[in-house]
Coordinates of N, CA, C and O in Angstrom, one line a residue:
M1 N 118.9 100.5 124.9 CA 118.3 100.1 123.7 C 119.1 100.4 122.5 O 119.7 101.5 122.4
D2 N 119.1 99.6 121.5 CA 119.9 99.7 120.3 C 119.0 100.2 119.2 O 118.2 99.5 118.7
Y3 N 119.1 101.5 118.8 CA 118.3 102.1 117.7 C 119.1 102.1 116.4 O 120.3 102.3 116.4
V4 N 118.4 101.8 115.3 CA 119.0 101.8 114.0 C 118.1 102.6 113.1 O 116.9 102.5 113.1
Q5 N 118.8 103.5 112.3 CA 118.1 104.3 111.3 C 118.3 103.6 109.9 O 119.5 103.4 109.6
I6 N 117.3 103.4 109.2 CA 117.4 102.8 107.9 C 116.5 103.7 106.9 O 115.4 104.0 107.3
E7 N 117.1 104.1 105.8 CA 116.4 104.9 104.8 C 115.8 104.0 103.8 O 116.5 103.2 103.2
L8 N 114.5 104.2 103.5 CA 113.8 103.4 102.5 C 113.0 104.4 101.7 O 112.4 105.4 102.2
P9 N 112.8 104.1 100.4 CA 111.8 104.9 99.6 C 110.4 104.7 100.2 O 110.1 103.6 100.7
V10 N 109.6 105.7 100.1 CA 108.2 105.7 100.6 C 107.5 104.4 100.1 O 106.9 103.7 100.9
R11 N 107.7 104.1 98.8 CA 107.0 102.9 98.2 C 107.4 101.6 99.0 O 106.5 100.8 99.2
D12 N 108.6 101.5 99.4 CA 109.1 100.3 100.1 C 108.6 100.4 101.6 O 108.1 99.3 102.1
W13 N 108.6 101.5 102.2 CA 108.0 101.6 103.5 C 106.5 101.3 103.5 O 106.0 100.7 104.5
Q14 N 105.8 101.7 102.5 CA 104.4 101.3 102.4 C 104.2 99.8 102.4 O 103.2 99.3 103.0
L15 N 105.1 99.1 101.9 CA 105.0 97.6 102.0 C 105.2 97.1 103.4 O 104.5 96.2 103.9
V16 N 106.2 97.7 104.1 CA 106.4 97.4 105.5 C 105.1 97.8 106.3 O 104.7 97.0 107.1
D17 N 104.6 99.0 106.1 CA 103.4 99.4 106.8 C 102.3 98.5 106.6 O 101.5 98.1 107.5
A18 N 102.1 98.0 105.4 CA 100.9 97.1 105.1 C 101.1 95.8 105.8 O 100.2 95.2 106.3
C19 N 102.3 95.3 105.8 CA 102.6 94.0 106.5 C 102.4 94.2 108.0 O 101.8 93.3 108.6
A20 N 102.8 95.3 108.5 CA 102.7 95.5 110.0 C 101.2 95.7 110.3 O 100.7 95.1 111.3
D21 N 100.4 96.3 109.4 CA 99.0 96.4 109.6 C 98.3 95.1 109.6 O 97.5 94.8 110.4
N22 N 98.7 94.3 108.6 CA 98.1 92.9 108.5 C 98.4 92.1 109.8 O 97.5 91.4 110.3
S23 N 99.6 92.2 110.2 CA 100.0 91.4 111.4 C 99.3 91.9 112.6 O 98.8 91.1 113.4
A24 N 99.1 93.2 112.8 CA 98.4 93.7 113.9 C 96.9 93.2 114.0 O 96.4 92.8 115.0
A25 N 96.3 93.2 112.8 CA 94.9 92.8 112.7 C 94.8 91.3 113.0 O 93.9 90.9 113.8
T26 N 95.7 90.5 112.5 CA 95.7 89.1 112.7 C 96.0 88.7 114.1 O 95.4 87.9 114.7
D27 N 97.1 89.3 114.6 CA 97.6 89.0 115.9 C 96.7 89.5 117.0 O 96.7 88.9 118.1
A28 N 95.9 90.5 116.8 CA 94.9 91.0 117.8 C 93.9 89.9 118.0 O 93.5 89.6 119.2
V29 N 93.5 89.2 117.0 CA 92.5 88.1 117.1 C 93.1 87.0 117.9 O 92.4 86.4 118.8
G30 N 94.4 86.7 117.7 CA 95.1 85.7 118.4 C 95.6 86.1 119.8 O 96.3 85.3 120.5
L31 N 95.3 87.3 120.2 CA 95.7 87.9 121.5 C 97.3 87.9 121.6 O 97.8 87.8 122.8
D32 N 98.0 88.1 120.5 CA 99.4 88.3 120.6 C 99.7 89.8 120.8 O 100.0 90.5 119.8
I33 N 99.6 90.2 122.0 CA 99.6 91.7 122.3 C 101.0 92.2 122.0 O 101.2 93.4 121.6
G34 N 102.1 91.4 122.2 CA 103.4 91.8 121.9 C 103.6 92.2 120.5 O 104.2 93.2 120.1
S35 N 103.1 91.4 119.6 CA 103.2 91.7 118.2 C 102.3 92.9 117.8 O 102.7 93.7 117.0
V36 N 101.1 93.0 118.4 CA 100.3 94.2 118.1 C 101.0 95.5 118.5 O 101.0 96.5 117.8
T37 N 101.6 95.4 119.7 CA 102.3 96.6 120.2 C 103.5 96.9 119.3 O 103.7 98.1 119.0
T38 N 104.3 95.9 118.9 CA 105.4 96.2 118.0 C 104.9 96.8 116.7 O 105.5 97.7 116.2
S39 N 103.9 96.2 116.2 CA 103.3 96.7 114.9 C 103.0 98.2 115.1 O 103.3 99.0 114.2
A40 N 102.4 98.6 116.2 CA 102.0 100.0 116.4 C 103.3 100.9 116.4 O 103.3 102.0 115.8
C41 N 104.3 100.4 117.1 CA 105.6 101.1 117.1 C 106.2 101.3 115.7 O 106.7 102.4 115.4
V42 N 106.2 100.2 115.0 CA 106.7 100.3 113.6 C 106.0 101.2 112.7 O 106.5 102.1 112.1
R43 N 104.7 101.1 112.7 CA 103.9 102.0 111.9 C 104.0 103.5 112.3 O 104.1 104.4 111.5
D44 N 104.0 103.7 113.6 CA 104.2 105.1 114.1 C 105.5 105.7 113.6 O 105.5 106.9 113.3
A45 N 106.6 104.9 113.6 CA 107.8 105.4 113.1 C 107.7 105.9 111.7 O 108.3 107.0 111.3
G46 N 107.0 105.2 110.9 CA 106.8 105.6 109.5 C 105.9 106.8 109.4 O 106.2 107.7 108.6
W47 N 104.9 106.9 110.2 CA 104.0 108.1 110.2 C 104.8 109.3 110.6 O 104.6 110.4 110.0
R48 N 105.7 109.2 111.6 CA 106.4 110.3 112.1 C 107.4 110.8 111.0 O 107.6 112.0 110.8
A49 N 108.1 109.8 110.3 CA 109.0 110.1 109.3 C 108.3 110.8 108.1 O 108.8 111.8 107.5
S50 N 107.1 110.3 107.8 CA 106.3 111.0 106.7 C 105.9 112.4 107.0 O 105.9 113.3 106.2
A51 N 105.5 112.6 108.3 CA 105.0 113.9 108.7 C 106.1 114.9 108.7 O 105.9 116.1 108.6
A52 N 107.4 114.5 108.7 CA 108.5 115.4 108.7 C 108.7 116.1 107.4 O 109.4 117.1 107.3
F53 N 108.1 115.6 106.3 CA 108.2 116.3 105.0 C 107.2 117.5 105.0 O 106.0 117.4 105.2
A54 N 107.8 118.6 104.7 CA 107.0 119.9 104.6 C 106.3 120.1 103.3 O 105.3 120.8 103.2
D55 N 106.7 119.3 102.3 CA 106.1 119.5 101.0 C 105.0 118.6 100.7 O 104.4 118.1 101.7
E56 N 104.7 118.3 99.5 CA 103.5 117.6 99.1 C 103.3 116.2 99.8 O 104.3 115.5 100.0
H57 N 102.1 115.8 100.0 CA 101.7 114.5 100.5 C 100.4 114.1 99.7 O 99.7 114.9 99.2
D58 N 100.3 112.8 99.5 CA 99.1 112.3 98.8 C 97.9 112.4 99.8 O 98.0 112.8 100.9
A59 N 96.7 111.9 99.3 CA 95.5 111.9 100.1 C 95.6 111.1 101.4 O 94.8 111.4 102.3
L60 N 96.5 110.1 101.4 CA 96.6 109.3 102.6 C 97.7 109.8 103.5 O 98.0 109.3 104.6
G61 N 98.4 110.9 103.1 CA 99.4 111.5 104.0 C 100.8 111.1 103.7 O 101.7 111.5 104.4
W62 N 101.0 110.4 102.6 CA 102.4 109.9 102.3 C 103.1 110.9 101.4 O 102.4 111.5 100.5
P63 N 104.4 111.1 101.6 CA 105.2 111.9 100.6 C 105.2 111.1 99.3 O 104.8 109.9 99.2
P64 N 105.7 111.7 98.2 CA 105.9 111.0 96.9 C 106.6 109.7 97.1 O 107.5 109.5 97.9
A65 N 106.2 108.7 96.3 CA 106.7 107.3 96.4 C 108.2 107.2 96.3 O 108.8 106.3 96.9
D66 N 108.9 108.1 95.6 CA 110.3 107.9 95.4 C 111.1 108.7 96.5 O 112.4 108.6 96.5
R67 N 110.5 109.4 97.3 CA 111.2 110.1 98.4 C 111.7 109.1 99.4 O 111.1 108.1 99.7
M68 N 112.8 109.4 100.1 CA 113.4 108.6 101.1 C 112.9 108.9 102.5 O 112.8 110.1 102.8
L69 N 112.5 107.9 103.2 CA 112.1 108.1 104.6 C 113.2 107.5 105.5 O 113.7 106.4 105.3
A70 N 113.6 108.3 106.5 CA 114.6 107.8 107.5 C 113.8 107.3 108.7 O 113.3 108.0 109.4
I71 N 113.8 106.0 108.8 CA 113.0 105.3 109.8 C 113.9 104.9 110.9 O 114.9 104.2 110.7
V72 N 113.6 105.3 112.1 CA 114.4 104.9 113.3 C 113.6 103.9 114.2 O 112.5 104.3 114.6
L73 N 114.1 102.7 114.4 CA 113.5 101.7 115.2 C 114.5 101.0 116.0 O 115.7 101.0 115.7
Q74 N 114.0 100.4 117.1 CA 114.9 99.5 117.9 C 115.3 98.4 117.0 O 114.5 97.9 116.1
R75 N 116.5 97.9 117.1 CA 117.0 96.8 116.3 C 116.0 95.6 116.4 O 115.7 95.0 115.4
E76 N 115.5 95.3 117.6 CA 114.6 94.2 117.7 C 113.3 94.4 116.9 O 112.7 93.5 116.4
H77 N 112.9 95.7 116.8 CA 111.7 96.0 116.0 C 112.0 95.8 114.5 O 111.1 95.3 113.7
W78 N 113.2 96.1 114.0 CA 113.6 95.8 112.7 C 113.6 94.3 112.4 O 113.2 93.9 111.3
R79 N 114.1 93.6 113.4 CA 114.0 92.1 113.2 C 112.6 91.6 113.1 O 112.3 90.7 112.3
W80 N 111.7 92.2 113.9 CA 110.3 91.9 113.8 C 109.8 92.2 112.3 O 109.0 91.4 111.7
V81 N 110.2 93.4 111.8 CA 109.8 93.7 110.4 C 110.2 92.7 109.5 O 109.5 92.2 108.6
V82 N 111.5 92.2 109.6 CA 112.0 91.2 108.7 C 111.1 90.0 108.7 O 110.8 89.4 107.7
A83 N 110.8 89.5 109.9 CA 110.0 88.3 110.1 C 108.6 88.5 109.5 O 108.1 87.5 108.9
H84 N 108.1 89.6 109.6 CA 106.7 89.8 109.2 C 106.7 90.1 107.7 O 105.6 89.8 107.0
L85 N 107.7 90.6 107.1 CA 107.8 90.6 105.6 C 107.8 89.2 105.1 O 107.1 88.9 104.1
D86 N 108.5 88.3 105.8 CA 108.5 86.9 105.4 C 107.1 86.3 105.6 O 106.7 85.6 104.7
R87 N 106.5 86.7 106.7 CA 105.2 86.1 107.0 C 104.2 86.4 105.9 O 103.4 85.5 105.5
W88 N 104.2 87.6 105.3 CA 103.2 88.0 104.3 C 103.6 87.8 102.9 O 102.8 88.1 102.0
A89 N 104.9 87.4 102.7 CA 105.4 87.3 101.3 C 104.6 86.3 100.4 O 104.4 86.5 99.2
R90 N 104.0 85.3 101.0 CA 103.2 84.4 100.2 C 101.8 84.9 99.8 O 101.2 84.4 99.0
F91 N 101.4 86.0 100.5 CA 100.1 86.6 100.2 C 100.2 87.8 99.4 O 99.3 88.2 98.7
E92 N 101.3 88.5 99.5 CA 101.5 89.8 98.8 C 102.4 89.5 97.6 O 102.7 88.4 97.3
D93 N 102.9 90.6 97.0 CA 103.9 90.4 96.0 C 105.2 90.0 96.7 O 106.0 90.9 97.1
G94 N 105.5 88.7 96.7 CA 106.6 88.2 97.5 C 108.0 88.7 97.0 O 108.9 89.0 97.9
A95 N 108.1 89.0 95.8 CA 109.4 89.5 95.3 C 109.7 90.8 95.8 O 110.9 91.1 96.3
D96 N 108.8 91.7 95.9 CA 109.0 93.0 96.5 C 109.3 92.9 98.0 O 110.2 93.6 98.5
L97 N 108.5 92.1 98.7 CA 108.8 92.0 100.1 C 110.2 91.4 100.4 O 110.8 91.8 101.3
E98 N 110.6 90.4 99.6 CA 111.9 89.8 99.7 C 113.0 90.9 99.5 O 114.0 90.9 100.1
R99 N 112.8 91.7 98.5 CA 113.7 92.7 98.1 C 113.9 93.7 99.3 O 115.0 94.1 99.7
V100 N 112.8 94.2 99.9 CA 112.8 95.1 101.0 C 113.4 94.4 102.2 O 114.3 95.0 102.9
R101 N 113.1 93.2 102.4 CA 113.7 92.4 103.6 C 115.2 92.4 103.4 O 116.0 92.6 104.4
A102 N 115.7 92.1 102.2 CA 117.1 92.0 102.0 C 117.8 93.4 102.2 O 118.9 93.4 102.8
V103 N 117.2 94.5 101.8 CA 117.8 95.8 102.1 C 117.9 96.0 103.6 O 118.9 96.5 104.1
I104 N 116.8 95.7 104.3 CA 116.8 95.9 105.8 C 117.9 95.0 106.4 O 118.7 95.5 107.3
E105 N 117.9 93.8 106.1 CA 118.9 92.9 106.7 C 120.3 93.3 106.4 O 121.2 93.3 107.3
E106 N 120.6 93.8 105.2 CA 121.9 94.3 104.9 C 122.3 95.4 105.8 O 123.5 95.5 106.3
R107 N 121.4 96.3 106.1 CA 121.7 97.5 106.9 C 121.7 97.2 108.4 O 122.3 98.0 109.1
L108 N 121.2 96.1 108.8 CA 121.2 95.7 110.2 C 122.5 95.0 110.5 O 122.9 95.0 111.7
D109 N 123.2 94.4 109.5 CA 124.4 93.7 109.8 C 125.6 94.6 109.9 O 125.7 95.7 109.7

């Protein structure tokens, strides 16, 4: 398996986490268990990276928004993230999702 570490600010990872959560909820209804499983893996990677900070966390368990998270995922899971940022761009703040997608794609190449 090909694992890739990408560092993102917490605020950007929260956008990824929200898209992964939306996809899991939607895809569970459609019985796309592969997508639901990938979403769980993606979100878990963020939770593990957040838990590694020994200092302050907000009420939801996130480090400060400007802190960098080192997220390690399989390359195919990063590709899933890119696709799902695209999927939700029309519903969320598309400019932010496109910016995060571009950062991820640049680091995958």
